[in-house]
mmCIF file with all atom_site columns, N, CA and C in Angstrom:
data_model
loop_
_atom_site.group_PDB
_atom_site.id
_atom_site.type_symbol
_atom_site.label_atom_id
_atom_site.label_alt_id
_atom_site.label_comp_id
_atom_site.label_asym_id
_atom_site.label_entity_id
_atom_site.label_seq_id
_atom_site.pdbx_PDB_ins_code
_atom_site.Cartn_x
_atom_site.Cartn_y
_atom_site.Cartn_z
_atom_site.occupancy
_atom_site.B_iso_or_equiv
_atom_site.pdbx_formal_charge
_atom_site.auth_seq_id
_atom_site.auth_comp_id
_atom_site.auth_asym_id
_atom_site.auth_atom_id
_atom_site.pdbx_PDB_model_num
ATOM 1   N N  . MET A 1 1  ? 54.851 -8.982  14.097 1.00 54.00 ? 1  MET A N  1
ATOM 2   C CA . MET A 1 1  ? 53.505 -9.019  14.643 1.00 54.00 ? 1  MET A CA 1
ATOM 3   C C  . MET A 1 1  ? 52.740 -7.782  14.133 1.00 54.00 ? 1  MET A C  1
ATOM 4   N N  . THR A 1 2  ? 51.519 -7.949  13.764 1.00 60.00 ? 2  THR A N  1
ATOM 5   C CA . THR A 1 2  ? 50.765 -6.825  13.196 1.00 60.00 ? 2  THR A CA 1
ATOM 6   C C  . THR A 1 2  ? 49.903 -6.228  14.269 1.00 60.00 ? 2  THR A C  1
ATOM 7   N N  . THR A 1 3  ? 49.633 -4.951  14.183 1.00 69.00 ? 3  THR A N  1
ATOM 8   C CA . THR A 1 3  ? 48.757 -4.276  15.200 1.00 69.00 ? 3  THR A CA 1
ATOM 9   C C  . THR A 1 3  ? 47.287 -4.162  14.680 1.00 69.00 ? 3  THR A C  1
ATOM 10  N N  . HIS A 1 4  ? 47.045 -4.673  13.445 1.00 74.00 ? 4  HIS A N  1
ATOM 11  C CA . HIS A 1 4  ? 45.732 -4.610  12.864 1.00 74.00 ? 4  HIS A CA 1
ATOM 12  C C  . HIS A 1 4  ? 44.998 -5.882  13.173 1.00 74.00 ? 4  HIS A C  1
ATOM 13  N N  . ASP A 1 5  ? 43.719 -5.745  13.633 1.00 80.00 ? 5  ASP A N  1
ATOM 14  C CA . ASP A 1 5  ? 42.914 -6.901  13.819 1.00 80.00 ? 5  ASP A CA 1
ATOM 15  C C  . ASP A 1 5  ? 42.365 -7.410  12.461 1.00 80.00 ? 5  ASP A C  1
ATOM 16  N N  . ALA A 1 6  ? 42.084 -8.624  12.350 1.00 74.00 ? 6  ALA A N  1
ATOM 17  C CA . ALA A 1 6  ? 41.455 -9.155  11.122 1.00 74.00 ? 6  ALA A CA 1
ATOM 18  C C  . ALA A 1 6  ? 40.078 -8.723  11.127 1.00 74.00 ? 6  ALA A C  1
ATOM 19  N N  . PRO A 1 7  ? 39.469 -8.357  9.959  1.00 80.00 ? 7  PRO A N  1
ATOM 20  C CA . PRO A 1 7  ? 38.089 -7.915  9.900  1.00 80.00 ? 7  PRO A CA 1
ATOM 21  C C  . PRO A 1 7  ? 37.205 -9.086  10.367 1.00 80.00 ? 7  PRO A C  1
ATOM 22  N N  . PRO A 1 8  ? 36.088 -8.701  11.064 1.00 85.00 ? 8  PRO A N  1
ATOM 23  C CA . PRO A 1 8  ? 35.211 -9.751  11.568 1.00 85.00 ? 8  PRO A CA 1
ATOM 24  C C  . PRO A 1 8  ? 34.566 -10.497 10.413 1.00 85.00 ? 8  PRO A C  1
ATOM 25  N N  . VAL A 1 9  ? 34.351 -11.814 10.609 1.00 90.00 ? 9  VAL A N  1
ATOM 26  C CA . VAL A 1 9  ? 33.737 -12.609 9.558  1.00 90.00 ? 9  VAL A CA 1
ATOM 27  C C  . VAL A 1 9  ? 32.235 -12.396 9.713  1.00 90.00 ? 9  VAL A C  1
ATOM 28  N N  . ARG A 1 10 ? 31.565 -12.198 8.613  1.00 91.00 ? 10 ARG A N  1
ATOM 29  C CA . ARG A 1 10 ? 30.105 -11.961 8.634  1.00 91.00 ? 10 ARG A CA 1
ATOM 30  C C  . ARG A 1 10 ? 29.383 -13.291 8.715  1.00 91.00 ? 10 ARG A C  1
ATOM 31  N N  . GLU A 1 11 ? 28.339 -13.326 9.458  1.00 94.00 ? 11 GLU A N  1
ATOM 32  C CA . GLU A 1 11 ? 27.566 -14.491 9.610  1.00 94.00 ? 11 GLU A CA 1
ATOM 33  C C  . GLU A 1 11 ? 26.410 -14.468 8.555  1.00 94.00 ? 11 GLU A C  1
ATOM 34  N N  . PRO A 1 12 ? 26.330 -15.489 7.694  1.00 94.00 ? 12 PRO A N  1
ATOM 35  C CA . PRO A 1 12 ? 25.302 -15.404 6.698  1.00 94.00 ? 12 PRO A CA 1
ATOM 36  C C  . PRO A 1 12 ? 23.903 -15.520 7.320  1.00 94.00 ? 12 PRO A C  1
ATOM 37  N N  . VAL A 1 13 ? 22.916 -15.009 6.665  1.00 96.00 ? 13 VAL A N  1
ATOM 38  C CA . VAL A 1 13 ? 21.544 -15.168 7.093  1.00 96.00 ? 13 VAL A CA 1
ATOM 39  C C  . VAL A 1 13 ? 20.752 -16.049 6.151  1.00 96.00 ? 13 VAL A C  1
ATOM 40  N N  . SER A 1 14 ? 19.645 -16.619 6.649  1.00 97.00 ? 14 SER A N  1
ATOM 41  C CA . SER A 1 14 ? 18.907 -17.461 5.772  1.00 97.00 ? 14 SER A CA 1
ATOM 42  C C  . SER A 1 14 ? 18.095 -16.618 4.720  1.00 97.00 ? 14 SER A C  1
ATOM 43  N N  . GLU A 1 15 ? 17.621 -17.361 3.772  1.00 98.00 ? 15 GLU A N  1
ATOM 44  C CA . GLU A 1 15 ? 16.822 -16.586 2.698  1.00 98.00 ? 15 GLU A CA 1
ATOM 45  C C  . GLU A 1 15 ? 15.602 -15.913 3.313  1.00 98.00 ? 15 GLU A C  1
ATOM 46  N N  . GLU A 1 16 ? 14.978 -16.603 4.294  1.00 98.00 ? 16 GLU A N  1
ATOM 47  C CA . GLU A 1 16 ? 13.770 -15.973 4.941  1.00 98.00 ? 16 GLU A CA 1
ATOM 48  C C  . GLU A 1 16 ? 14.168 -14.725 5.753  1.00 98.00 ? 16 GLU A C  1
ATOM 49  N N  . GLU A 1 17 ? 15.277 -14.769 6.419  1.00 98.00 ? 17 GLU A N  1
ATOM 50  C CA . GLU A 1 17 ? 15.785 -13.692 7.157  1.00 98.00 ? 17 GLU A CA 1
ATOM 51  C C  . GLU A 1 17 ? 16.154 -12.522 6.212  1.00 98.00 ? 17 GLU A C  1
ATOM 52  N N  . ALA A 1 18 ? 16.789 -12.924 5.142  1.00 98.00 ? 18 ALA A N  1
ATOM 53  C CA . ALA A 1 18 ? 17.152 -11.818 4.127  1.00 98.00 ? 18 ALA A CA 1
ATOM 54  C C  . ALA A 1 18 ? 15.868 -11.169 3.549  1.00 98.00 ? 18 ALA A C  1
ATOM 55  N N  . ASP A 1 19 ? 14.841 -11.943 3.265  1.00 98.00 ? 19 ASP A N  1
ATOM 56  C CA . ASP A 1 19 ? 13.570 -11.428 2.781  1.00 98.00 ? 19 ASP A CA 1
ATOM 57  C C  . ASP A 1 19 ? 12.971 -10.451 3.828  1.00 98.00 ? 19 ASP A C  1
ATOM 58  N N  . ALA A 1 20 ? 12.993 -10.844 5.101  1.00 98.00 ? 20 ALA A N  1
ATOM 59  C CA . ALA A 1 20 ? 12.428 -10.010 6.173  1.00 98.00 ? 20 ALA A CA 1
ATOM 60  C C  . ALA A 1 20 ? 13.233 -8.709  6.287  1.00 98.00 ? 20 ALA A C  1
ATOM 61  N N  . LEU A 1 21 ? 14.536 -8.801  6.144  1.00 98.00 ? 21 LEU A N  1
ATOM 62  C CA . LEU A 1 21 ? 15.334 -7.605  6.206  1.00 98.00 ? 21 LEU A CA 1
ATOM 63  C C  . LEU A 1 21 ? 14.996 -6.654  5.015  1.00 98.00 ? 21 LEU A C  1
ATOM 64  N N  . ARG A 1 22 ? 14.861 -7.243  3.847  1.00 98.00 ? 22 ARG A N  1
ATOM 65  C CA . ARG A 1 22 ? 14.517 -6.423  2.644  1.00 98.00 ? 22 ARG A CA 1
ATOM 66  C C  . ARG A 1 22 ? 13.226 -5.752  2.843  1.00 98.00 ? 22 ARG A C  1
ATOM 67  N N  . ALA A 1 23 ? 12.244 -6.462  3.368  1.00 98.00 ? 23 ALA A N  1
ATOM 68  C CA . ALA A 1 23 ? 10.862 -5.943  3.649  1.00 98.00 ? 23 ALA A CA 1
ATOM 69  C C  . ALA A 1 23 ? 11.028 -4.765  4.616  1.00 98.00 ? 23 ALA A C  1
ATOM 70  N N  . LEU A 1 24 ? 11.762 -4.998  5.658  1.00 98.00 ? 24 LEU A N  1
ATOM 71  C CA . LEU A 1 24 ? 11.950 -3.872  6.660  1.00 98.00 ? 24 LEU A CA 1
ATOM 72  C C  . LEU A 1 24 ? 12.576 -2.642  6.016  1.00 98.00 ? 24 LEU A C  1
ATOM 73  N N  . ALA A 1 25 ? 13.626 -2.904  5.206  1.00 98.00 ? 25 ALA A N  1
ATOM 74  C CA . ALA A 1 25 ? 14.288 -1.833  4.525  1.00 98.00 ? 25 ALA A CA 1
ATOM 75  C C  . ALA A 1 25 ? 13.276 -1.047  3.629  1.00 98.00 ? 25 ALA A C  1
ATOM 76  N N  . ALA A 1 26 ? 12.439 -1.780  2.938  1.00 98.00 ? 26 ALA A N  1
ATOM 77  C CA . ALA A 1 26 ? 11.463 -1.107  2.035  1.00 98.00 ? 26 ALA A CA 1
ATOM 78  C C  . ALA A 1 26 ? 10.483 -0.264  2.794  1.00 98.00 ? 26 ALA A C  1
ATOM 79  N N  . ARG A 1 27 ? 10.042 -0.789  3.978  1.00 98.00 ? 27 ARG A N  1
ATOM 80  C CA . ARG A 1 27 ? 9.078  -0.025  4.808  1.00 98.00 ? 27 ARG A CA 1
ATOM 81  C C  . ARG A 1 27 ? 9.818  1.258   5.352  1.00 98.00 ? 27 ARG A C  1
ATOM 82  N N  . GLU A 1 28 ? 11.043 1.101   5.805  1.00 98.00 ? 28 GLU A N  1
ATOM 83  C CA . GLU A 1 28 ? 11.781 2.274   6.323  1.00 98.00 ? 28 GLU A CA 1
ATOM 84  C C  . GLU A 1 28 ? 12.003 3.307   5.185  1.00 98.00 ? 28 GLU A C  1
ATOM 85  N N  . ARG A 1 29 ? 12.260 2.852   4.011  1.00 98.00 ? 29 ARG A N  1
ATOM 86  C CA . ARG A 1 29 ? 12.466 3.795   2.823  1.00 98.00 ? 29 ARG A CA 1
ATOM 87  C C  . ARG A 1 29 ? 11.114 4.596   2.682  1.00 98.00 ? 29 ARG A C  1
ATOM 88  N N  . ASP A 1 30 ? 10.029 3.870   2.751  1.00 98.00 ? 30 ASP A N  1
ATOM 89  C CA . ASP A 1 30 ? 8.709  4.489   2.499  1.00 98.00 ? 30 ASP A CA 1
ATOM 90  C C  . ASP A 1 30 ? 8.395  5.506   3.655  1.00 98.00 ? 30 ASP A C  1
ATOM 91  N N  . ARG A 1 31 ? 8.780  5.154   4.845  1.00 97.00 ? 31 ARG A N  1
ATOM 92  C CA . ARG A 1 31 ? 8.596  6.150   5.935  1.00 97.00 ? 31 ARG A CA 1
ATOM 93  C C  . ARG A 1 31 ? 9.497  7.332   5.797  1.00 97.00 ? 31 ARG A C  1
ATOM 94  N N  . ALA A 1 32 ? 10.698 7.128   5.339  1.00 98.00 ? 32 ALA A N  1
ATOM 95  C CA . ALA A 1 32 ? 11.636 8.217   5.101  1.00 98.00 ? 32 ALA A CA 1
ATOM 96  C C  . ALA A 1 32 ? 11.179 9.147   4.024  1.00 98.00 ? 32 ALA A C  1
ATOM 97  N N  . ALA A 1 33 ? 10.582 8.608   2.970  1.00 98.00 ? 33 ALA A N  1
ATOM 98  C CA . ALA A 1 33 ? 10.080 9.349   1.834  1.00 98.00 ? 33 ALA A CA 1
ATOM 99  C C  . ALA A 1 33 ? 8.857  10.190  2.264  1.00 98.00 ? 33 ALA A C  1
ATOM 100 N N  . THR A 1 34 ? 8.046  9.588   3.100  1.00 98.00 ? 34 THR A N  1
ATOM 101 C CA . THR A 1 34 ? 6.884  10.357  3.664  1.00 98.00 ? 34 THR A CA 1
ATOM 102 C C  . THR A 1 34 ? 7.341  11.567  4.501  1.00 98.00 ? 34 THR A C  1
ATOM 103 N N  . LEU A 1 35 ? 8.263  11.294  5.372  1.00 97.00 ? 35 LEU A N  1
ATOM 104 C CA . LEU A 1 35 ? 8.846  12.355  6.185  1.00 97.00 ? 35 LEU A CA 1
ATOM 105 C C  . LEU A 1 35 ? 9.499  13.461  5.286  1.00 97.00 ? 35 LEU A C  1
ATOM 106 N N  . ALA A 1 36 ? 10.247 13.038  4.258  1.00 98.00 ? 36 ALA A N  1
ATOM 107 C CA . ALA A 1 36 ? 10.912 14.008  3.431  1.00 98.00 ? 36 ALA A CA 1
ATOM 108 C C  . ALA A 1 36 ? 9.856  14.816  2.710  1.00 98.00 ? 36 ALA A C  1
ATOM 109 N N  . GLY A 1 37 ? 8.777  14.233  2.269  1.00 98.00 ? 37 GLY A N  1
ATOM 110 C CA . GLY A 1 37 ? 7.721  14.984  1.579  1.00 98.00 ? 37 GLY A CA 1
ATOM 111 C C  . GLY A 1 37 ? 7.089  16.006  2.528  1.00 98.00 ? 37 GLY A C  1
ATOM 112 N N  . LEU A 1 38 ? 6.877  15.574  3.778  1.00 95.00 ? 38 LEU A N  1
ATOM 113 C CA . LEU A 1 38 ? 6.254  16.490  4.756  1.00 95.00 ? 38 LEU A CA 1
ATOM 114 C C  . LEU A 1 38 ? 7.226  17.711  4.973  1.00 95.00 ? 38 LEU A C  1
ATOM 115 N N  . LEU A 1 39 ? 8.497  17.399  5.186  1.00 97.00 ? 39 LEU A N  1
ATOM 116 C CA . LEU A 1 39 ? 9.444  18.506  5.409  1.00 97.00 ? 39 LEU A CA 1
ATOM 117 C C  . LEU A 1 39 ? 9.570  19.445  4.213  1.00 97.00 ? 39 LEU A C  1
ATOM 118 N N  . GLU A 1 40 ? 9.540  18.872  2.977  1.00 98.00 ? 40 GLU A N  1
ATOM 119 C CA . GLU A 1 40 ? 9.599  19.706  1.807  1.00 98.00 ? 40 GLU A CA 1
ATOM 120 C C  . GLU A 1 40 ? 8.394  20.615  1.722  1.00 98.00 ? 40 GLU A C  1
ATOM 121 N N  . ASP A 1 41 ? 7.183  20.067  2.076  1.00 96.00 ? 41 ASP A N  1
ATOM 122 C CA . ASP A 1 41 ? 5.905  20.829  2.058  1.00 96.00 ? 41 ASP A CA 1
ATOM 123 C C  . ASP A 1 41 ? 6.031  21.956  3.042  1.00 96.00 ? 41 ASP A C  1
ATOM 124 N N  . ILE A 1 42 ? 6.522  21.726  4.254  1.00 96.00 ? 42 ILE A N  1
ATOM 125 C CA . ILE A 1 42 ? 6.689  22.771  5.238  1.00 96.00 ? 42 ILE A CA 1
ATOM 126 C C  . ILE A 1 42 ? 7.673  23.840  4.739  1.00 96.00 ? 42 ILE A C  1
ATOM 127 N N  . ALA A 1 43 ? 8.765  23.401  4.122  1.00 98.00 ? 43 ALA A N  1
ATOM 128 C CA . ALA A 1 43 ? 9.710  24.393  3.562  1.00 98.00 ? 43 ALA A CA 1
ATOM 129 C C  . ALA A 1 43 ? 9.165  25.240  2.518  1.00 98.00 ? 43 ALA A C  1
ATOM 130 N N  . LEU A 1 44 ? 8.258  24.660  1.684  1.00 98.00 ? 44 LEU A N  1
ATOM 131 C CA . LEU A 1 44 ? 7.624  25.383  0.611  1.00 98.00 ? 44 LEU A CA 1
ATOM 132 C C  . LEU A 1 44 ? 6.537  26.269  1.060  1.00 98.00 ? 44 LEU A C  1
ATOM 133 N N  . ASN A 1 45 ? 5.696  25.766  1.928  1.00 96.00 ? 45 ASN A N  1
ATOM 134 C CA . ASN A 1 45 ? 4.418  26.477  2.312  1.00 96.00 ? 45 ASN A CA 1
ATOM 135 C C  . ASN A 1 45 ? 4.391  26.970  3.684  1.00 96.00 ? 45 ASN A C  1
ATOM 136 N N  . GLY A 1 46 ? 5.391  26.662  4.515  1.00 97.00 ? 46 GLY A N  1
ATOM 137 C CA . GLY A 1 46 ? 5.367  27.106  5.949  1.00 97.00 ? 46 GLY A CA 1
ATOM 138 C C  . GLY A 1 46 ? 4.567  26.112  6.774  1.00 97.00 ? 46 GLY A C  1
ATOM 139 N N  . LEU A 1 47 ? 4.568  26.428  8.061  1.00 94.00 ? 47 LEU A N  1
ATOM 140 C CA . LEU A 1 47 ? 3.887  25.510  9.035  1.00 94.00 ? 47 LEU A CA 1
ATOM 141 C C  . LEU A 1 47 ? 2.393  25.737  8.870  1.00 94.00 ? 47 LEU A C  1
ATOM 142 N N  . PRO A 1 48 ? 1.556  24.699  9.100  1.00 91.00 ? 48 PRO A N  1
ATOM 143 C CA . PRO A 1 48 ? 0.162  24.854  9.060  1.00 91.00 ? 48 PRO A CA 1
ATOM 144 C C  . PRO A 1 48 ? -0.356 25.643  10.277 1.00 91.00 ? 48 PRO A C  1
ATOM 145 N N  . ALA A 1 49 ? -1.568 26.224  10.140 1.00 93.00 ? 49 ALA A N  1
ATOM 146 C CA . ALA A 1 49 ? -2.105 26.967  11.289 1.00 93.00 ? 49 ALA A CA 1
ATOM 147 C C  . ALA A 1 49 ? -2.455 26.011  12.388 1.00 93.00 ? 49 ALA A C  1
ATOM 148 N N  . PRO A 1 50 ? -2.306 26.443  13.678 1.00 91.00 ? 50 PRO A N  1
ATOM 149 C CA . PRO A 1 50 ? -2.572 25.524  14.824 1.00 91.00 ? 50 PRO A CA 1
ATOM 150 C C  . PRO A 1 50 ? -3.982 24.950  14.704 1.00 91.00 ? 50 PRO A C  1
ATOM 151 N N  . GLU A 1 51 ? -4.983 25.676  14.172 1.00 92.00 ? 51 GLU A N  1
ATOM 152 C CA . GLU A 1 51 ? -6.311 25.195  14.105 1.00 92.00 ? 51 GLU A CA 1
ATOM 153 C C  . GLU A 1 51 ? -6.482 23.978  13.192 1.00 92.00 ? 51 GLU A C  1
ATOM 154 N N  . GLU A 1 52 ? -5.511 23.820  12.198 1.00 91.00 ? 52 GLU A N  1
ATOM 155 C CA . GLU A 1 52 ? -5.536 22.730  11.265 1.00 91.00 ? 52 GLU A CA 1
ATOM 156 C C  . GLU A 1 52 ? -4.840 21.485  11.779 1.00 91.00 ? 52 GLU A C  1
ATOM 157 N N  . CYS A 1 53 ? -4.225 21.599  12.963 1.00 91.00 ? 53 CYS A N  1
ATOM 158 C CA . CYS A 1 53 ? -3.370 20.473  13.475 1.00 91.00 ? 53 CYS A CA 1
ATOM 159 C C  . CYS A 1 53 ? -4.117 19.704  14.532 1.00 91.00 ? 53 CYS A C  1
ATOM 160 N N  . ARG A 1 54 ? -3.739 18.459  14.653 1.00 93.00 ? 54 ARG A N  1
ATOM 161 C CA . ARG A 1 54 ? -4.278 17.597  15.730 1.00 93.00 ? 54 ARG A CA 1
ATOM 162 C C  . ARG A 1 54 ? -3.391 17.785  16.982 1.00 93.00 ? 54 ARG A C  1
ATOM 163 N N  . PRO A 1 55 ? -3.980 17.840  18.120 1.00 93.00 ? 55 PRO A N  1
ATOM 164 C CA . PRO A 1 55 ? -3.186 17.895  19.408 1.00 93.00 ? 55 PRO A CA 1
ATOM 165 C C  . PRO A 1 55 ? -2.254 16.656  19.484 1.00 93.00 ? 55 PRO A C  1
ATOM 166 N N  . TRP A 1 56 ? -1.069 16.918  19.973 1.00 93.00 ? 56 TRP A N  1
ATOM 167 C CA . TRP A 1 56 ? -0.095 15.745  20.079 1.00 93.00 ? 56 TRP A CA 1
ATOM 168 C C  . TRP A 1 56 ? -0.635 14.701  21.038 1.00 93.00 ? 56 TRP A C  1
ATOM 169 N N  . GLU A 1 57 ? -1.431 15.011  22.059 1.00 96.00 ? 57 GLU A N  1
ATOM 170 C CA . GLU A 1 57 ? -2.025 14.010  22.895 1.00 96.00 ? 57 GLU A CA 1
ATOM 171 C C  . GLU A 1 57 ? -2.875 12.972  22.127 1.00 96.00 ? 57 GLU A C  1
ATOM 172 N N  . GLU A 1 58 ? -3.677 13.528  21.171 1.00 96.00 ? 58 GLU A N  1
ATOM 173 C CA . GLU A 1 58 ? -4.487 12.615  20.341 1.00 96.00 ? 58 GLU A CA 1
ATOM 174 C C  . GLU A 1 58 ? -3.603 11.656  19.582 1.00 96.00 ? 58 GLU A C  1
ATOM 175 N N  . ILE A 1 59 ? -2.506 12.253  18.915 1.00 95.00 ? 59 ILE A N  1
ATOM 176 C CA . ILE A 1 59 ? -1.659 11.429  18.110 1.00 95.00 ? 59 ILE A CA 1
ATOM 177 C C  . ILE A 1 59 ? -0.991 10.335  19.015 1.00 95.00 ? 59 ILE A C  1
ATOM 178 N N  . ARG A 1 60 ? -0.515 10.759  20.235 1.00 96.00 ? 60 ARG A N  1
ATOM 179 C CA . ARG A 1 60 ? 0.137  9.805   21.163 1.00 96.00 ? 60 ARG A CA 1
ATOM 180 C C  . ARG A 1 60 ? -0.806 8.701   21.508 1.00 96.00 ? 60 ARG A C  1
ATOM 181 N N  . GLU A 1 61 ? -2.032 9.014   21.904 1.00 96.00 ? 61 GLU A N  1
ATOM 182 C CA . GLU A 1 61 ? -2.998 7.967   22.333 1.00 96.00 ? 61 GLU A CA 1
ATOM 183 C C  . GLU A 1 61 ? -3.292 7.041   21.184 1.00 96.00 ? 61 GLU A C  1
ATOM 184 N N  . GLU A 1 62 ? -3.422 7.568   19.965 1.00 95.00 ? 62 GLU A N  1
ATOM 185 C CA . GLU A 1 62 ? -3.646 6.753   18.813 1.00 95.00 ? 62 GLU A CA 1
ATOM 186 C C  . GLU A 1 62 ? -2.501 5.763   18.609 1.00 95.00 ? 62 GLU A C  1
ATOM 187 N N  . HIS A 1 63 ? -1.310 6.277   18.769 1.00 94.00 ? 63 HIS A N  1
ATOM 188 C CA . HIS A 1 63 ? -0.122 5.492   18.591 1.00 94.00 ? 63 HIS A CA 1
ATOM 189 C C  . HIS A 1 63 ? -0.098 4.371   19.678 1.00 94.00 ? 63 HIS A C  1
ATOM 190 N N  . PHE A 1 64 ? -0.418 4.701   20.939 1.00 96.00 ? 64 PHE A N  1
ATOM 191 C CA . PHE A 1 64 ? -0.471 3.746   21.992 1.00 96.00 ? 64 PHE A CA 1
ATOM 192 C C  . PHE A 1 64 ? -1.454 2.592   21.671 1.00 96.00 ? 64 PHE A C  1
ATOM 193 N N  . ARG A 1 65 ? -2.646 2.988   21.166 1.00 96.00 ? 65 ARG A N  1
ATOM 194 C CA . ARG A 1 65 ? -3.604 1.987   20.841 1.00 96.00 ? 65 ARG A CA 1
ATOM 195 C C  . ARG A 1 65 ? -3.105 1.119   19.752 1.00 96.00 ? 65 ARG A C  1
ATOM 196 N N  . ARG A 1 66 ? -2.458 1.645   18.727 1.00 94.00 ? 66 ARG A N  1
ATOM 197 C CA . ARG A 1 66 ? -1.922 0.894   17.633 1.00 94.00 ? 66 ARG A CA 1
ATOM 198 C C  . ARG A 1 66 ? -0.824 -0.109  18.173 1.00 94.00 ? 66 ARG A C  1
ATOM 199 N N  . LEU A 1 67 ? -0.012 0.347   19.037 1.00 95.00 ? 67 LEU A N  1
ATOM 200 C CA . LEU A 1 67 ? 0.990  -0.516  19.665 1.00 95.00 ? 67 LEU A CA 1
ATOM 201 C C  . LEU A 1 67 ? 0.394  -1.608  20.520 1.00 95.00 ? 67 LEU A C  1
ATOM 202 N N  . ALA A 1 68 ? -0.689 -1.344  21.190 1.00 94.00 ? 68 ALA A N  1
ATOM 203 C CA . ALA A 1 68 ? -1.300 -2.352  21.994 1.00 94.00 ? 68 ALA A CA 1
ATOM 204 C C  . ALA A 1 68 ? -1.991 -3.405  21.173 1.00 94.00 ? 68 ALA A C  1
ATOM 205 N N  . GLY A 1 69 ? -2.402 -3.055  19.940 1.00 89.00 ? 69 GLY A N  1
ATOM 206 C CA . GLY A 1 69 ? -3.030 -3.968  19.067 1.00 89.00 ? 69 GLY A CA 1
ATOM 207 C C  . GLY A 1 69 ? -2.054 -4.894  18.338 1.00 89.00 ? 69 GLY A C  1
ATOM 208 N N  . GLU A 1 70 ? -0.830 -4.605  18.425 1.00 75.00 ? 70 GLU A N  1
ATOM 209 C CA . GLU A 1 70 ? 0.260  -5.405  17.747 1.00 75.00 ? 70 GLU A CA 1
ATOM 210 C C  . GLU A 1 70 ? 0.400  -6.745  18.397 1.00 75.00 ? 70 GLU A C  1
#
């Protein structure tokens, strides 16, 4: 008797589901690239002056409005 479990069998997805997953992966790659660029800019140039930044409350409310519109 073996103590190893058989690997789980993968359930195939439809072509439409695969396309949706690829589109999601592409969007996430774009978001990651944007974040990486921002972090590299901060590493190179330092943090922006507070006067040049938007308050987090404004950003939060904008995000809530965007979510409500979905």
